[in-house]
mmCIF file of C-alpha atoms in Angstrom:
data_model
loop_
_atom_site.group_PDB
_atom_site.id
_atom_site.type_symbol
_atom_site.label_atom_id
_atom_site.label_comp_id
_atom_site.label_asym_id
_atom_site.label_seq_id
_atom_site.Cartn_x
_atom_site.Cartn_y
_atom_site.Cartn_z
ATOM 1 C CA MET A 1 0.876 -27.613 -26.291
ATOM 2 C CA ALA A 2 -2.316 -25.514 -27.146
ATOM 3 C CA VAL A 3 -4.141 -24.098 -24.318
ATOM 4 C CA PRO A 4 -7.759 -23.227 -25.162
ATOM 5 C CA LYS A 5 -8.946 -19.695 -24.858
ATOM 6 C CA PRO A 6 -10.825 -19.364 -21.517
ATOM 7 C CA THR A 7 -14.602 -18.925 -21.428
ATOM 8 C CA LEU A 8 -15.172 -17.684 -17.877
ATOM 9 C CA LYS A 9 -14.210 -14.146 -17.028
ATOM 10 C CA PRO A 10 -13.915 -12.362 -13.484
ATOM 11 C CA LEU A 11 -17.259 -10.697 -12.790
ATOM 12 C CA ARG A 12 -15.128 -7.931 -11.370
ATOM 13 C CA PRO A 13 -12.127 -7.764 -13.651
ATOM 14 C CA TRP A 14 -10.276 -5.032 -11.603
ATOM 15 C CA PHE A 15 -6.954 -5.903 -10.277
ATOM 16 C CA SER A 16 -5.150 -2.431 -10.130
ATOM 17 C CA SER A 17 -2.789 -1.856 -7.310
ATOM 18 C CA GLY A 18 -4.042 1.811 -6.813
ATOM 19 C CA PRO A 19 -6.724 2.859 -7.146
ATOM 20 C CA CYS A 20 -7.786 -0.665 -6.332
ATOM 21 C CA ALA A 21 -11.129 -2.603 -6.758
ATOM 22 C CA LYS A 22 -14.129 -1.142 -5.000
ATOM 23 C CA ARG A 23 -15.871 -3.236 -2.406
ATOM 24 C CA PRO A 24 -18.146 -5.955 -3.531
ATOM 25 C CA GLY A 25 -21.650 -4.659 -4.316
ATOM 26 C CA TRP A 26 -20.332 -1.032 -4.454
ATOM 27 C CA VAL A 27 -22.795 1.287 -6.536
ATOM 28 C CA PRO A 28 -22.482 5.006 -7.047
ATOM 29 C CA ALA A 29 -25.846 5.437 -5.419
ATOM 30 C CA GLY A 30 -24.096 4.411 -2.022
ATOM 31 C CA LEU A 31 -22.643 8.052 -2.094
ATOM 32 C CA SER A 32 -26.111 9.678 -1.861
ATOM 33 C CA ASP A 33 -25.585 10.790 1.710
ATOM 34 C CA ALA A 34 -22.495 12.630 0.911
ATOM 35 C CA VAL A 35 -22.457 16.166 2.542
ATOM 36 C CA VAL A 36 -21.854 17.979 -0.840
ATOM 37 C CA GLY A 37 -22.402 21.577 -1.363
ATOM 38 C CA ARG A 38 -21.669 22.357 2.266
ATOM 39 C CA SER A 39 -18.532 23.203 4.060
ATOM 40 C CA HIS A 40 -16.322 20.411 5.529
ATOM 41 C CA ARG A 41 -16.003 22.541 8.592
ATOM 42 C CA ALA A 42 -19.867 22.615 9.167
ATOM 43 C CA PRO A 43 -21.187 20.196 11.726
ATOM 44 C CA ALA A 44 -22.531 17.661 9.159
ATOM 45 C CA GLY A 45 -19.256 17.544 7.305
ATOM 46 C CA ARG A 46 -16.942 17.585 10.389
ATOM 47 C CA ALA A 47 -19.056 14.653 11.699
ATOM 48 C CA LYS A 48 -18.285 12.566 8.625
ATOM 49 C CA LEU A 49 -14.542 13.254 8.959
ATOM 50 C CA ARG A 50 -14.615 12.239 12.502
ATOM 51 C CA GLU A 51 -16.676 9.175 11.578
ATOM 52 C CA ILE A 52 -13.719 7.992 9.259
ATOM 53 C CA ILE A 53 -11.183 8.483 12.001
ATOM 54 C CA ASP A 54 -13.295 6.739 14.727
ATOM 55 C CA LYS A 55 -14.056 3.757 12.423
ATOM 56 C CA SER A 56 -10.587 3.478 11.106
ATOM 57 C CA LYS A 57 -9.030 3.357 14.689
ATOM 58 C CA HIS A 58 -11.550 0.812 15.669
ATOM 59 C CA LEU A 59 -11.013 -1.513 12.550
ATOM 60 C CA LEU A 60 -7.288 -1.332 12.759
ATOM 61 C CA ASP A 61 -7.387 -1.692 16.598
ATOM 62 C CA LEU A 62 -4.947 1.326 17.096
ATOM 63 C CA PRO A 63 -3.695 1.903 20.491
ATOM 64 C CA VAL A 64 -6.108 4.423 22.274
ATOM 65 C CA THR A 65 -3.089 6.772 23.160
ATOM 66 C CA TYR A 66 -2.547 7.160 19.256
ATOM 67 C CA LYS A 67 -3.893 10.125 17.269
ATOM 68 C CA LEU A 68 -5.210 9.844 13.627
ATOM 69 C CA ALA A 69 -5.660 12.502 11.172
ATOM 70 C CA ILE A 70 -7.017 12.995 7.353
ATOM 71 C CA VAL A 71 -4.266 14.650 5.443
ATOM 72 C CA PRO A 72 -3.861 15.817 1.841
ATOM 73 C CA GLY A 73 -1.759 14.098 -0.783
ATOM 74 C CA SER A 74 -2.912 10.448 -0.447
ATOM 75 C CA ASP A 75 -0.270 8.267 1.313
ATOM 76 C CA THR A 76 2.531 10.303 -0.139
ATOM 77 C CA GLY A 77 1.472 13.480 1.538
ATOM 78 C CA ALA A 78 1.146 11.619 4.721
ATOM 79 C CA ILE A 79 4.625 10.034 4.714
ATOM 80 C CA GLU A 80 6.063 13.315 3.448
ATOM 81 C CA MET A 81 4.447 15.193 6.230
ATOM 82 C CA ALA A 82 5.985 12.716 8.778
ATOM 83 C CA LEU A 83 9.413 13.114 7.248
ATOM 84 C CA TRP A 84 9.558 16.904 7.021
ATOM 85 C CA ASN A 85 8.207 17.239 10.575
ATOM 86 C CA LEU A 86 10.103 14.617 12.534
ATOM 87 C CA LEU A 87 13.404 13.864 11.069
ATOM 88 C CA GLY A 88 16.779 15.600 11.956
ATOM 89 C CA HIS A 89 16.500 15.018 15.731
ATOM 90 C CA THR A 90 18.743 11.948 15.508
ATOM 91 C CA GLY A 91 20.154 9.795 12.838
ATOM 92 C CA VAL A 92 18.106 7.999 10.428
ATOM 93 C CA GLU A 93 18.111 4.284 9.251
ATOM 94 C CA VAL A 94 16.267 3.946 5.835
ATOM 95 C CA CYS A 95 15.256 0.298 4.591
ATOM 96 C CA CYS A 96 14.513 0.249 0.924
ATOM 97 C CA TRP A 97 13.849 -2.716 -1.390
ATOM 98 C CA GLU A 98 11.534 -1.167 -3.885
ATOM 99 C CA ASN A 99 10.465 2.103 -5.681
ATOM 100 C CA PHE A 100 8.731 3.922 -2.826
ATOM 101 C CA GLY A 101 11.288 3.006 -0.115
ATOM 102 C CA PHE A 102 14.037 4.301 -2.566
ATOM 103 C CA THR A 103 11.815 7.531 -2.939
ATOM 104 C CA TRP A 104 11.523 8.340 0.613
ATOM 105 C CA LEU A 105 15.364 7.566 0.758
ATOM 106 C CA ALA A 106 16.066 10.246 -2.098
ATOM 107 C CA ASP A 107 13.808 12.834 -0.174
ATOM 108 C CA ILE A 108 15.798 12.404 3.047
ATOM 109 C CA VAL A 109 18.922 12.973 1.363
ATOM 110 C CA GLY A 110 18.260 15.113 -1.503
ATOM 111 C CA GLN A 111 15.534 17.341 -0.057
ATOM 112 C CA LEU A 112 16.036 17.359 3.696
ATOM 113 C CA LYS A 113 19.738 17.209 3.309
ATOM 114 C CA LEU A 114 20.205 14.955 6.142
ATOM 115 C CA THR A 115 23.674 13.420 6.450
ATOM 116 C CA ASP A 116 23.488 10.931 9.299
ATOM 117 C CA VAL A 117 21.479 8.327 7.220
ATOM 118 C CA THR A 118 22.329 4.711 7.262
ATOM 119 C CA VAL A 119 20.769 2.864 4.326
ATOM 120 C CA HIS A 120 19.689 -0.790 4.387
ATOM 121 C CA ARG A 121 19.450 -1.624 0.774
ATOM 122 C CA ALA A 122 18.105 -4.940 -0.804
ATOM 123 C CA ASP A 123 20.575 -6.705 -3.122
ATOM 124 C CA THR A 124 17.866 -7.324 -5.748
ATOM 125 C CA TYR A 125 14.242 -6.337 -6.531
ATOM 126 C CA GLY A 126 12.117 -9.209 -4.881
ATOM 127 C CA SER A 127 14.652 -9.515 -1.700
ATOM 128 C CA ILE A 128 14.765 -7.626 1.414
ATOM 129 C CA PRO A 129 17.561 -6.002 3.518
ATOM 130 C CA ASP A 130 18.947 -7.727 6.673
ATOM 131 C CA LEU A 131 16.579 -6.134 9.026
ATOM 132 C CA ALA A 132 18.600 -7.469 12.141
ATOM 133 C CA LYS A 133 21.153 -4.613 11.210
ATOM 134 C CA VAL A 134 18.724 -1.947 11.753
ATOM 135 C CA ASN A 135 19.618 0.505 14.912
ATOM 136 C CA PHE A 136 16.647 1.473 16.712
ATOM 137 C CA GLU A 137 18.675 4.236 18.619
ATOM 138 C CA HIS A 138 17.797 6.158 15.478
ATOM 139 C CA ASP A 139 14.585 6.948 13.655
ATOM 140 C CA VAL A 140 13.784 4.159 11.239
ATOM 141 C CA VAL A 141 11.748 4.694 7.861
ATOM 142 C CA PHE A 142 10.549 1.553 6.032
ATOM 143 C CA THR A 143 7.515 0.480 3.993
ATOM 144 C CA TRP A 144 5.678 -2.447 5.617
ATOM 145 C CA ASN A 145 4.701 -3.895 2.254
ATOM 146 C CA GLY A 146 6.596 -2.879 -1.027
ATOM 147 C CA THR A 147 3.897 -2.284 -3.404
ATOM 148 C CA THR A 148 6.005 -2.366 -6.550
ATOM 149 C CA SER A 149 7.928 -5.606 -5.498
ATOM 150 C CA GLY A 150 5.429 -7.675 -3.689
ATOM 151 C CA VAL A 151 7.701 -7.964 -0.780
ATOM 152 C CA CYS A 152 6.846 -7.174 2.680
ATOM 153 C CA VAL A 153 8.467 -7.406 6.164
ATOM 154 C CA PRO A 154 8.392 -10.772 7.948
ATOM 155 C CA GLY A 155 6.167 -9.475 10.661
ATOM 156 C CA ASP A 156 7.282 -7.271 13.518
ATOM 157 C CA SER A 157 9.655 -9.481 15.457
ATOM 158 C CA TRP A 158 12.448 -7.359 14.390
ATOM 159 C CA ILE A 159 11.224 -4.222 15.820
ATOM 160 C CA PRO A 160 12.025 -3.944 19.668
ATOM 161 C CA GLU A 161 9.302 -3.092 22.130
ATOM 162 C CA THR A 162 11.445 -0.313 23.592
ATOM 163 C CA ARG A 163 12.977 2.181 21.163
ATOM 164 C CA LYS A 164 14.926 5.618 21.300
ATOM 165 C CA GLY A 165 14.052 6.422 17.947
ATOM 166 C CA LEU A 166 10.632 6.504 16.117
ATOM 167 C CA THR A 167 9.493 4.079 13.754
ATOM 168 C CA ILE A 168 7.962 5.689 10.609
ATOM 169 C CA CYS A 169 6.112 3.122 8.495
ATOM 170 C CA ASP A 170 4.483 3.636 4.893
ATOM 171 C CA ALA A 171 1.743 1.101 5.466
ATOM 172 C CA THR A 172 -0.355 2.131 2.510
ATOM 173 C CA SER A 173 -0.525 -1.305 0.888
ATOM 174 C CA ALA A 174 -0.591 -3.235 4.107
ATOM 175 C CA ALA A 175 -3.297 -1.457 6.441
ATOM 176 C CA PHE A 176 -6.530 -3.278 6.489
ATOM 177 C CA GLY A 177 -4.983 -6.210 4.621
ATOM 178 C CA MET A 178 -2.174 -7.460 6.686
ATOM 179 C CA GLU A 179 -1.685 -8.216 10.331
ATOM 180 C CA ILE A 180 0.089 -5.334 12.081
ATOM 181 C CA ASP A 181 0.946 -4.685 15.624
ATOM 182 C CA TYR A 182 0.651 -0.709 15.694
ATOM 183 C CA ARG A 183 2.258 -0.544 19.036
ATOM 184 C CA LYS A 184 5.519 -1.125 17.297
ATOM 185 C CA LEU A 185 5.042 1.887 14.888
ATOM 186 C CA ASP A 186 5.121 5.396 16.034
ATOM 187 C CA VAL A 187 4.161 6.879 12.731
ATOM 188 C CA VAL A 188 1.763 4.909 10.322
ATOM 189 C CA THR A 189 0.511 6.214 7.040
ATOM 190 C CA TRP A 190 -1.870 4.816 4.332
ATOM 191 C CA SER A 191 -4.408 6.022 1.916
ATOM 192 C CA TRP A 192 -8.172 5.061 1.060
ATOM 193 C CA GLN A 193 -7.266 3.987 -2.335
ATOM 194 C CA LYS A 194 -5.425 0.836 -1.501
ATOM 195 C CA ALA A 195 -7.116 -2.072 0.693
ATOM 196 C CA LEU A 196 -10.359 0.126 1.067
ATOM 197 C CA GLY A 197 -10.597 0.465 -2.730
ATOM 198 C CA GLY A 198 -11.526 4.153 -2.244
ATOM 199 C CA GLU A 199 -10.561 7.225 -4.211
ATOM 200 C CA GLY A 200 -7.234 8.888 -4.342
ATOM 201 C CA ALA A 201 -5.908 12.361 -2.936
ATOM 202 C CA HIS A 202 -6.627 11.560 0.762
ATOM 203 C CA GLY A 203 -4.191 10.141 3.252
ATOM 204 C CA MET A 204 -3.973 9.316 6.872
ATOM 205 C CA ILE A 205 -1.368 9.577 9.614
ATOM 206 C CA ALA A 206 -1.360 7.914 12.804
ATOM 207 C CA LEU A 207 1.081 9.059 15.557
ATOM 208 C CA SER A 208 2.146 7.467 18.897
ATOM 209 C CA PRO A 209 2.734 9.234 22.090
ATOM 210 C CA ALA A 210 6.366 9.141 21.284
ATOM 211 C CA ALA A 211 5.965 10.922 17.749
ATOM 212 C CA ILE A 212 3.438 13.594 19.341
ATOM 213 C CA GLU A 213 6.108 14.447 22.156
ATOM 214 C CA ARG A 214 8.635 14.803 19.142
ATOM 215 C CA LEU A 215 6.334 17.217 17.392
ATOM 216 C CA SER A 216 5.902 19.270 20.647
ATOM 217 C CA THR A 217 9.822 19.533 21.591
ATOM 218 C CA PHE A 218 11.807 19.393 18.216
ATOM 219 C CA THR A 219 11.488 22.197 15.695
ATOM 220 C CA PRO A 220 13.128 21.069 12.242
ATOM 221 C CA ASP A 221 15.714 23.630 10.710
ATOM 222 C CA ARG A 222 13.466 23.772 7.522
ATOM 223 C CA PRO A 223 10.612 25.668 6.423
ATOM 224 C CA LEU A 224 7.451 23.482 6.204
ATOM 225 C CA PRO A 225 4.721 24.299 3.768
ATOM 226 C CA LYS A 226 1.230 24.885 5.267
ATOM 227 C CA ILE A 227 -0.019 21.646 3.875
ATOM 228 C CA PHE A 228 2.544 19.739 5.985
ATOM 229 C CA ARG A 229 2.282 21.611 9.303
ATOM 230 C CA LEU A 230 1.036 19.739 12.313
ATOM 231 C CA VAL A 231 2.224 22.201 15.050
ATOM 232 C CA LYS A 232 1.630 25.893 15.664
ATOM 233 C CA GLN A 233 4.121 27.662 18.034
ATOM 234 C CA GLY A 234 5.169 24.367 19.525
ATOM 235 C CA VAL A 235 1.644 23.174 20.108
ATOM 236 C CA LEU A 236 0.104 20.185 18.218
ATOM 237 C CA LEU A 237 -2.725 21.268 16.025
ATOM 238 C CA GLY A 238 -5.366 18.825 18.048
ATOM 239 C CA GLU A 239 -8.231 19.872 15.851
ATOM 240 C CA ILE A 240 -6.654 17.980 12.859
ATOM 241 C CA PHE A 241 -7.218 14.694 14.900
ATOM 242 C CA ASP A 242 -10.637 15.569 15.513
ATOM 243 C CA GLY A 243 -12.419 15.958 12.180
ATOM 244 C CA SER A 244 -10.786 19.025 10.907
ATOM 245 C CA THR A 245 -8.340 19.097 8.115
ATOM 246 C CA ILE A 246 -5.661 21.200 6.931
ATOM 247 C CA ASN A 247 -7.205 21.798 3.365
ATOM 248 C CA THR A 248 -10.480 21.075 1.758
ATOM 249 C CA PRO A 249 -11.273 17.377 1.222
ATOM 250 C CA SER A 250 -13.608 15.885 -1.258
ATOM 251 C CA MET A 251 -16.799 15.006 0.498
ATOM 252 C CA LEU A 252 -17.679 12.448 -2.219
ATOM 253 C CA ALA A 253 -14.393 10.794 -1.388
ATOM 254 C CA VAL A 254 -15.201 11.129 2.228
ATOM 255 C CA GLU A 255 -18.602 9.298 1.793
ATOM 256 C CA ASP A 256 -17.181 6.479 -0.245
ATOM 257 C CA ALA A 257 -14.491 5.870 2.301
ATOM 258 C CA LEU A 258 -17.279 5.693 4.985
ATOM 259 C CA ASP A 259 -19.087 3.419 2.848
ATOM 260 C CA THR A 260 -16.391 0.882 2.583
ATOM 261 C CA LEU A 261 -15.441 1.122 6.265
ATOM 262 C CA ASN A 262 -19.074 0.182 7.186
ATOM 263 C CA TRP A 263 -18.765 -2.818 4.635
ATOM 264 C CA CYS A 264 -15.290 -3.867 6.539
ATOM 265 C CA ILE A 265 -17.219 -3.850 9.873
ATOM 266 C CA ASP A 266 -20.472 -5.716 8.605
ATOM 267 C CA ILE A 267 -18.223 -8.742 7.098
ATOM 268 C CA GLY A 268 -16.395 -9.157 10.251
ATOM 269 C CA GLY A 269 -13.703 -6.443 10.717
ATOM 270 C CA GLN A 270 -9.944 -6.450 10.248
ATOM 271 C CA ALA A 271 -9.666 -10.373 10.844
ATOM 272 C CA GLU A 272 -11.968 -11.020 7.884
ATOM 273 C CA LEU A 273 -10.236 -8.404 5.858
ATOM 274 C CA ILE A 274 -6.861 -10.239 6.301
ATOM 275 C CA ARG A 275 -8.409 -13.645 5.734
ATOM 276 C CA ARG A 276 -9.881 -12.517 2.379
ATOM 277 C CA SER A 277 -6.324 -11.282 1.221
ATOM 278 C CA ARG A 278 -4.772 -14.325 2.336
ATOM 279 C CA ARG A 279 -7.148 -16.273 0.388
ATOM 280 C CA ASN A 280 -6.281 -14.454 -2.775
ATOM 281 C CA LEU A 281 -2.498 -14.978 -2.321
ATOM 282 C CA ASP A 282 -3.287 -18.788 -1.458
ATOM 283 C CA THR A 283 -4.955 -19.136 -4.846
ATOM 284 C CA ILE A 284 -2.252 -17.561 -6.747
ATOM 285 C CA ALA A 285 0.401 -19.536 -4.717
ATOM 286 C CA ARG A 286 -1.406 -22.721 -5.781
ATOM 287 C CA TRP A 287 -1.339 -21.497 -9.534
ATOM 288 C CA VAL A 288 2.285 -20.675 -9.239
ATOM 289 C CA SER A 289 3.183 -24.262 -7.673
ATOM 290 C CA ALA A 290 1.401 -25.825 -10.663
ATOM 291 C CA ASN A 291 2.921 -23.715 -13.499
ATOM 292 C CA PRO A 292 6.797 -23.505 -14.237
ATOM 293 C CA HIS A 293 6.335 -20.440 -16.414
ATOM 294 C CA ILE A 294 5.321 -18.295 -13.486
ATOM 295 C CA ASP A 295 6.970 -17.352 -10.096
ATOM 296 C CA PHE A 296 6.703 -14.890 -7.310
ATOM 297 C CA LEU A 297 9.100 -11.963 -7.497
ATOM 298 C CA ALA A 298 9.708 -12.146 -3.742
ATOM 299 C CA THR A 299 12.649 -14.541 -2.982
ATOM 300 C CA ASP A 300 11.577 -15.577 0.417
ATOM 301 C CA ALA A 301 8.009 -17.010 1.113
ATOM 302 C CA ARG A 302 7.982 -15.037 4.430
ATOM 303 C CA THR A 303 8.047 -11.876 2.698
ATOM 304 C CA THR A 304 5.435 -12.460 -0.122
ATOM 305 C CA SER A 305 2.825 -9.817 -0.203
ATOM 306 C CA SER A 306 -0.763 -11.016 -0.027
ATOM 307 C CA THR A 307 -1.937 -7.658 -1.388
ATOM 308 C CA SER A 308 0.384 -6.241 -4.077
ATOM 309 C CA ILE A 309 1.007 -9.772 -5.500
ATOM 310 C CA CYS A 310 3.986 -9.539 -7.859
ATOM 311 C CA LEU A 311 5.064 -12.327 -10.349
ATOM 312 C CA LYS A 312 7.729 -12.934 -12.912
ATOM 313 C CA PHE A 313 8.003 -15.166 -16.032
ATOM 314 C CA ARG A 314 10.116 -18.080 -16.319
ATOM 315 C CA HIS A 315 10.444 -19.531 -19.707
ATOM 316 C CA ASP A 316 13.239 -20.191 -22.169
ATOM 317 C CA VAL A 317 11.596 -17.737 -24.838
ATOM 318 C CA PHE A 318 11.383 -15.068 -22.028
ATOM 319 C CA ASP A 319 14.620 -15.434 -20.491
ATOM 320 C CA ALA A 320 16.571 -15.105 -23.949
ATOM 321 C CA LEU A 321 14.984 -11.527 -24.425
ATOM 322 C CA THR A 322 16.590 -8.405 -23.895
ATOM 323 C CA ASP A 323 15.081 -5.987 -21.160
ATOM 324 C CA THR A 324 13.339 -4.255 -23.775
ATOM 325 C CA GLY A 325 12.141 -7.503 -25.246
ATOM 326 C CA LYS A 326 10.987 -8.617 -21.851
ATOM 327 C CA ALA A 327 9.080 -5.290 -21.408
ATOM 328 C CA ASP A 328 7.362 -5.766 -24.804
ATOM 329 C CA PHE A 329 6.578 -9.413 -23.929
ATOM 330 C CA THR A 330 4.708 -8.475 -20.883
ATOM 331 C CA ARG A 331 2.845 -5.677 -22.393
ATOM 332 C CA ARG A 332 1.531 -8.195 -24.834
ATOM 333 C CA VAL A 333 0.384 -10.684 -22.306
ATOM 334 C CA CYS A 334 -1.213 -7.970 -20.415
ATOM 335 C CA ALA A 335 -2.951 -6.575 -23.517
ATOM 336 C CA LYS A 336 -4.340 -9.848 -24.598
ATOM 337 C CA VAL A 337 -6.056 -10.254 -21.114
ATOM 338 C CA GLU A 338 -7.321 -6.857 -21.022
ATOM 339 C CA GLU A 339 -8.622 -6.922 -24.863
ATOM 340 C CA ASN A 340 -10.829 -9.742 -23.699
ATOM 341 C CA GLY A 341 -12.074 -8.090 -20.552
ATOM 342 C CA ALA A 342 -10.588 -10.635 -18.434
ATOM 343 C CA GLY A 343 -8.363 -8.363 -16.272
ATOM 344 C CA TYR A 344 -7.280 -4.864 -16.242
ATOM 345 C CA ASP A 345 -3.957 -3.226 -15.105
ATOM 346 C CA ILE A 346 -2.056 -6.527 -14.238
ATOM 347 C CA GLY A 347 1.254 -5.276 -15.495
ATOM 348 C CA SER A 348 4.073 -4.525 -13.157
ATOM 349 C CA HIS A 349 4.916 -1.128 -11.835
ATOM 350 C CA ARG A 350 7.132 0.825 -14.300
ATOM 351 C CA GLU A 351 9.997 0.435 -11.909
ATOM 352 C CA ALA A 352 10.035 -3.183 -11.303
ATOM 353 C CA PRO A 353 11.334 -5.852 -13.361
ATOM 354 C CA PRO A 354 8.890 -6.808 -16.445
ATOM 355 C CA GLY A 355 6.104 -9.187 -15.072
ATOM 356 C CA LEU A 356 2.677 -9.169 -13.341
ATOM 357 C CA ARG A 357 1.226 -7.449 -10.434
ATOM 358 C CA ILE A 358 -2.257 -8.560 -9.292
ATOM 359 C CA TRP A 359 -3.912 -6.832 -6.374
ATOM 360 C CA GLY A 360 -5.031 -9.321 -4.001
ATOM 361 C CA GLY A 361 -6.442 -7.058 -1.379
ATOM 362 C CA PRO A 362 -9.650 -7.530 0.769
ATOM 363 C CA THR A 363 -12.061 -5.933 -1.919
ATOM 364 C CA VAL A 364 -10.925 -8.411 -4.580
ATOM 365 C CA GLU A 365 -13.114 -11.497 -4.695
ATOM 366 C CA THR A 366 -11.106 -15.068 -4.751
ATOM 367 C CA GLU A 367 -13.438 -16.142 -7.380
ATOM 368 C CA ASP A 368 -12.363 -13.565 -9.648
ATOM 369 C CA ILE A 369 -8.757 -14.369 -9.069
ATOM 370 C CA ASP A 370 -9.565 -18.083 -10.113
ATOM 371 C CA ARG A 371 -11.027 -16.790 -13.351
ATOM 372 C CA LEU A 372 -8.309 -14.452 -14.148
ATOM 373 C CA LEU A 373 -5.508 -16.823 -14.076
ATOM 374 C CA PRO A 374 -6.399 -19.247 -16.972
ATOM 375 C CA TRP A 375 -6.554 -16.217 -19.113
ATOM 376 C CA ILE A 376 -2.983 -15.384 -18.183
ATOM 377 C CA ASP A 377 -1.918 -18.854 -19.075
ATOM 378 C CA TRP A 378 -3.575 -18.585 -22.391
ATOM 379 C CA ALA A 379 -2.154 -15.078 -23.080
ATOM 380 C CA PHE A 380 1.431 -16.296 -21.935
ATOM 381 C CA LEU A 381 1.372 -19.243 -24.425
ATOM 382 C CA GLU A 382 0.085 -17.076 -27.207
ATOM 383 C CA THR A 383 2.739 -14.520 -26.802
ATOM 384 C CA THR A 384 5.531 -17.200 -26.372
ATOM 385 C CA ARG A 385 4.507 -18.193 -30.054
ATOM 386 C CA GLU A 386 4.894 -14.646 -31.252
ATOM 387 C CA PHE A 387 8.454 -14.331 -29.836
ATOM 388 C CA ALA A 388 9.694 -17.999 -30.564
#
């Protein structure tokens, strides 16, 4: 059956999962107040950095006893900083079900050379391990939302209130877009380039009192590069949590992050950010229900991400292809959409099964999702004809 080529296009056709869409109404002129050409350690620069910390803590409703810092290297730098500083005190439980979880596992075993490691591994891409088996007597490392699989943890009921070990959470595609009880997390990391639609290269790390105590009492048996150091002679580098930074940040990126944090506050804070992301998922869920050729990669609705929404094709023509053929099929679908200016960067992550990944975080308008989906239907039908 022929599907007519759509006419309406998204007004903001940006659906990349990082860097993600800028906030609605964003213009470069919004960065005119950036403290450029000045030291980030000067009062004006440090005030901007402190403002990001304060507004982030307020928006996320972080416990007042937690400390928050801006660190180099985006979320990758922030989570590696946590792993290198904190692990080795006790056994480690690693939960992995997609690319980034497996990356942290590889670093823990291959780079830190830790041996007392228990791995909770998903059977397939799209599923999640049995979290009931996690031992919180040990440190626990996990991603809240698997950006490359579209699979998130089903809430926080599996994490006990009282724990002997630390919970170390990569929350980069969950923070600001999903409901999280941060009291259940001892280390939380994220970057500005995900739900805030900011620029890359800068990460954030939040530490609970338990994590701060570990830093003060545990000295890891490994050299720490300066860029990772949070402690000097057994004393926490407190200035890092008060607007100082380990190395020089981009003050344009700082101003950009502040611009979006102010937008977040203006539209109603974290509750509205979560609602916006849920609306985007609900729109895609209705489309999936109405179309047999598409399905969520997540195998359990309770774990379906509302930010990095990952999808797979279901069709006789597609299913009959080799893995290489499926990858080629997917590239052609995405190319047709992109060539028409209807949606950019909607292909799945290179480590994930061939399919689609549509960012549904709070900076994406639901109307643009609505306008994107008919283009995917059209491109899919055109591509099946090419492979039939």
